PDB file of C-alpha atoms in Angstrom:
ATOM      1  CA  UNK A 610      23.868 -17.137 113.594  1.00  0.00           C
ATOM      2  CA  UNK A 611      25.940 -18.256 110.647  1.00  0.00           C
ATOM      3  CA  UNK A 612      25.514 -14.824 109.005  1.00  0.00           C
ATOM      4  CA  UNK A 613      26.792 -13.088 112.164  1.00  0.00           C
ATOM      5  CA  UNK A 614      29.839 -15.430 112.255  1.00  0.00           C
ATOM      6  CA  UNK A 615      30.646 -14.803 108.631  1.00  0.00           C
ATOM      7  CA  UNK A 616      30.107 -11.048 108.962  1.00  0.00           C
ATOM      8  CA  UNK A 617      32.214 -10.602 112.092  1.00  0.00           C
ATOM      9  CA  UNK A 618      34.974 -12.841 110.722  1.00  0.00           C
ATOM     10  CA  UNK A 619      35.037 -11.141 107.419  1.00  0.00           C
ATOM     11  CA  UNK A 620      35.140  -7.821 109.051  1.00  0.00           C
ATOM     12  CA  UNK A 621      38.209  -8.808 110.882  1.00  0.00           C
ATOM     13  CA  UNK A 622      40.077 -10.142 107.876  1.00  0.00           C
ATOM     14  CA  UNK A 623      39.136  -7.072 105.902  1.00  0.00           C
ATOM     15  CA  UNK A 624      40.315  -4.718 108.566  1.00  0.00           C
ATOM     16  CA  UNK A 625      43.728  -6.567 108.934  1.00  0.00           C
ATOM     17  CA  UNK A 626      44.194  -6.648 105.130  1.00  0.00           C
ATOM     18  CA  UNK A 627      43.523  -2.877 104.867  1.00  0.00           C
ATOM     19  CA  UNK A 628      46.019  -2.195 107.719  1.00  0.00           C
ATOM     20  CA  UNK A 629      48.565  -4.490 106.163  1.00  0.00           C
ATOM     21  CA  UNK A 630      48.527  -2.459 102.927  1.00  0.00           C
ATOM     22  CA  UNK A 631      49.691   0.698 104.965  1.00  0.00           C
ATOM     23  CA  UNK A 632      51.692  -1.056 107.647  1.00  0.00           C
ATOM     24  CA  UNK A 633      52.787  -4.612 106.274  1.00  0.00           C
ATOM     25  CA  UNK A 634      54.805  -5.458 109.427  1.00  0.00           C
ATOM     26  CA  UNK A 635      52.045  -4.526 111.768  1.00  0.00           C
ATOM     27  CA  UNK A 636      49.474  -6.240 109.664  1.00  0.00           C
ATOM     28  CA  UNK A 637      51.639  -9.456 109.592  1.00  0.00           C
ATOM     29  CA  UNK A 638      51.979  -9.207 113.362  1.00  0.00           C
ATOM     30  CA  UNK A 639      48.181  -8.834 113.886  1.00  0.00           C
ATOM     31  CA  UNK A 640      47.539 -11.711 111.557  1.00  0.00           C
ATOM     32  CA  UNK A 641      49.834 -13.918 113.703  1.00  0.00           C
ATOM     33  CA  UNK A 642      47.818 -13.158 116.847  1.00  0.00           C
ATOM     34  CA  UNK A 643      45.494 -15.982 117.708  1.00  0.00           C
ATOM     35  CA  UNK A 644      42.452 -14.054 116.504  1.00  0.00           C
ATOM     36  CA  UNK A 645      41.197 -16.878 114.162  1.00  0.00           C
ATOM     37  CA  UNK A 646      41.798 -19.517 116.790  1.00  0.00           C
ATOM     38  CA  UNK A 647      40.188 -17.638 119.514  1.00  0.00           C
ATOM     39  CA  UNK A 648      37.277 -16.442 117.370  1.00  0.00           C
ATOM     40  CA  UNK A 649      36.687 -19.935 116.201  1.00  0.00           C
ATOM     41  CA  UNK A 650      36.801 -21.294 119.794  1.00  0.00           C
ATOM     42  CA  UNK A 651      34.372 -18.561 120.814  1.00  0.00           C
ATOM     43  CA  UNK A 652      32.005 -19.639 117.973  1.00  0.00           C
ATOM     44  CA  UNK A 653      32.243 -23.295 119.213  1.00  0.00           C
ATOM     45  CA  UNK A 654      31.386 -22.112 122.777  1.00  0.00           C
ATOM     46  CA  UNK A 655      28.499 -19.965 121.527  1.00  0.00           C
ATOM     47  CA  UNK A 656      27.310 -23.080 119.568  1.00  0.00           C
ATOM     48  CA  UNK A 657      27.204 -24.973 122.959  1.00  0.00           C
ATOM     49  CA  UNK A 658      30.401 -27.094 122.296  1.00  0.00           C
ATOM     50  CA  UNK A 659      31.660 -28.710 125.471  1.00  0.00           C
ATOM     51  CA  UNK A 660      34.931 -27.819 127.107  1.00  0.00           C
ATOM     52  CA  UNK A 661      36.473 -31.062 125.902  1.00  0.00           C
ATOM     53  CA  UNK A 662      35.428 -30.321 122.332  1.00  0.00           C
ATOM     54  CA  UNK A 663      36.967 -26.768 122.417  1.00  0.00           C
ATOM     55  CA  UNK A 664      40.137 -28.313 124.123  1.00  0.00           C
ATOM     56  CA  UNK A 665      40.401 -30.803 121.270  1.00  0.00           C
ATOM     57  CA  UNK A 666      39.924 -27.922 118.746  1.00  0.00           C
ATOM     58  CA  UNK A 667      42.772 -25.886 120.348  1.00  0.00           C
ATOM     59  CA  UNK A 668      45.035 -28.940 120.604  1.00  0.00           C
ATOM     60  CA  UNK A 669      44.534 -29.287 116.724  1.00  0.00           C
ATOM     61  CA  UNK A 670      45.449 -25.582 116.332  1.00  0.00           C
ATOM     62  CA  UNK A 671      48.583 -26.281 118.339  1.00  0.00           C
ATOM     63  CA  UNK A 672      49.509 -29.282 116.296  1.00  0.00           C
ATOM     64  CA  UNK A 673      49.396 -26.897 113.149  1.00  0.00           C
ATOM     65  CA  UNK A 674      51.708 -24.249 114.437  1.00  0.00           C
ATOM     66  CA  UNK A 675      55.013 -25.798 113.470  1.00  0.00           C
ATOM     67  CA  UNK A 676      54.024 -26.780 110.024  1.00  0.00           C
ATOM     68  CA  UNK A 677      52.517 -23.292 109.543  1.00  0.00           C
ATOM     69  CA  UNK A 678      55.767 -21.733 110.652  1.00  0.00           C
ATOM     70  CA  UNK A 679      57.537 -23.820 108.107  1.00  0.00           C
ATOM     71  CA  UNK A 680      55.149 -22.853 105.395  1.00  0.00           C
ATOM     72  CA  UNK A 681      55.725 -19.112 106.243  1.00  0.00           C
ATOM     73  CA  UNK A 682      59.595 -19.613 106.433  1.00  0.00           C
ATOM     74  CA  UNK A 683      59.620 -21.330 102.998  1.00  0.00           C
ATOM     75  CA  UNK A 684      57.449 -18.610 101.463  1.00  0.00           C
ATOM     76  CA  UNK A 685      59.609 -15.849 102.768  1.00  0.00           C
ATOM     77  CA  UNK A 686      62.885 -17.454 101.616  1.00  0.00           C
ATOM     78  CA  UNK A 687      61.562 -18.116  98.081  1.00  0.00           C
ATOM     79  CA  UNK A 688      60.158 -14.546  97.825  1.00  0.00           C
ATOM     80  CA  UNK A 689      63.459 -13.134  98.750  1.00  0.00           C
ATOM     81  CA  UNK A 690      65.143 -15.318  96.176  1.00  0.00           C
ATOM     82  CA  UNK A 691      62.899 -13.779  93.605  1.00  0.00           C
ATOM     83  CA  UNK A 692      60.491 -16.506  93.157  1.00  0.00           C
ATOM     84  CA  UNK A 693      56.950 -15.407  91.947  1.00  0.00           C
ATOM     85  CA  UNK A 694      54.487 -15.484  94.823  1.00  0.00           C
ATOM     86  CA  UNK A 695      52.301 -18.301  93.336  1.00  0.00           C
ATOM     87  CA  UNK A 696      55.364 -20.573  92.924  1.00  0.00           C
ATOM     88  CA  UNK A 697      56.605 -19.704  96.393  1.00  0.00           C
ATOM     89  CA  UNK A 698      53.106 -20.628  97.836  1.00  0.00           C
ATOM     90  CA  UNK A 699      52.809 -23.822  95.947  1.00  0.00           C
ATOM     91  CA  UNK A 700      56.179 -25.013  97.127  1.00  0.00           C
ATOM     92  CA  UNK A 701      55.346 -23.824 100.740  1.00  0.00           C
ATOM     93  CA  UNK A 702      52.054 -25.729 100.708  1.00  0.00           C
ATOM     94  CA  UNK A 703      53.752 -28.826  99.608  1.00  0.00           C
ATOM     95  CA  UNK A 704      56.339 -28.561 102.320  1.00  0.00           C
ATOM     96  CA  UNK A 705      53.532 -27.652 104.839  1.00  0.00           C
ATOM     97  CA  UNK A 706      51.570 -30.918 103.857  1.00  0.00           C
ATOM     98  CA  UNK A 707      54.756 -33.032 104.050  1.00  0.00           C
ATOM     99  CA  UNK A 708      55.673 -31.566 107.538  1.00  0.00           C
ATOM    100  CA  UNK A 709      52.145 -31.930 108.794  1.00  0.00           C
ATOM    101  CA  UNK A 710      51.995 -35.626 107.666  1.00  0.00           C
ATOM    102  CA  UNK A 711      55.447 -36.258 109.134  1.00  0.00           C
ATOM    103  CA  UNK A 712      54.570 -34.513 112.454  1.00  0.00           C
ATOM    104  CA  UNK A 713      51.239 -36.416 112.642  1.00  0.00           C
ATOM    105  CA  UNK A 714      53.096 -39.801 112.282  1.00  0.00           C
ATOM    106  CA  UNK A 715      55.857 -38.895 114.618  1.00  0.00           C
ATOM    107  CA  UNK A 716      53.440 -37.741 117.355  1.00  0.00           C
ATOM    108  CA  UNK A 717      51.243 -40.948 116.939  1.00  0.00           C
ATOM    109  CA  UNK A 718      54.259 -43.282 117.739  1.00  0.00           C
TER     110      UNK A 718
END
């Protein structure tokens, strides 16, 4: 089953990457769809996870949306300012980590 999961997941990522080369905007939009989240939830259900476990997983996904949006915004701004991709991503990941920790602490008050 692990092989099937990896194959299906890799095929989706590959298809989106190929599409994004020709149509970057469409590829980005498709990437933003909850494909990975729903696919992961599906694999959990196939693996006999309870509804409670799947709900906890999806709540974790939801808690990561704001920091991820911040990561993407920082990356976009830095790329438009002429930063190399690698530096933009390093900064964005640092901001993502900071915002994730901050959000985690704020929501646990």
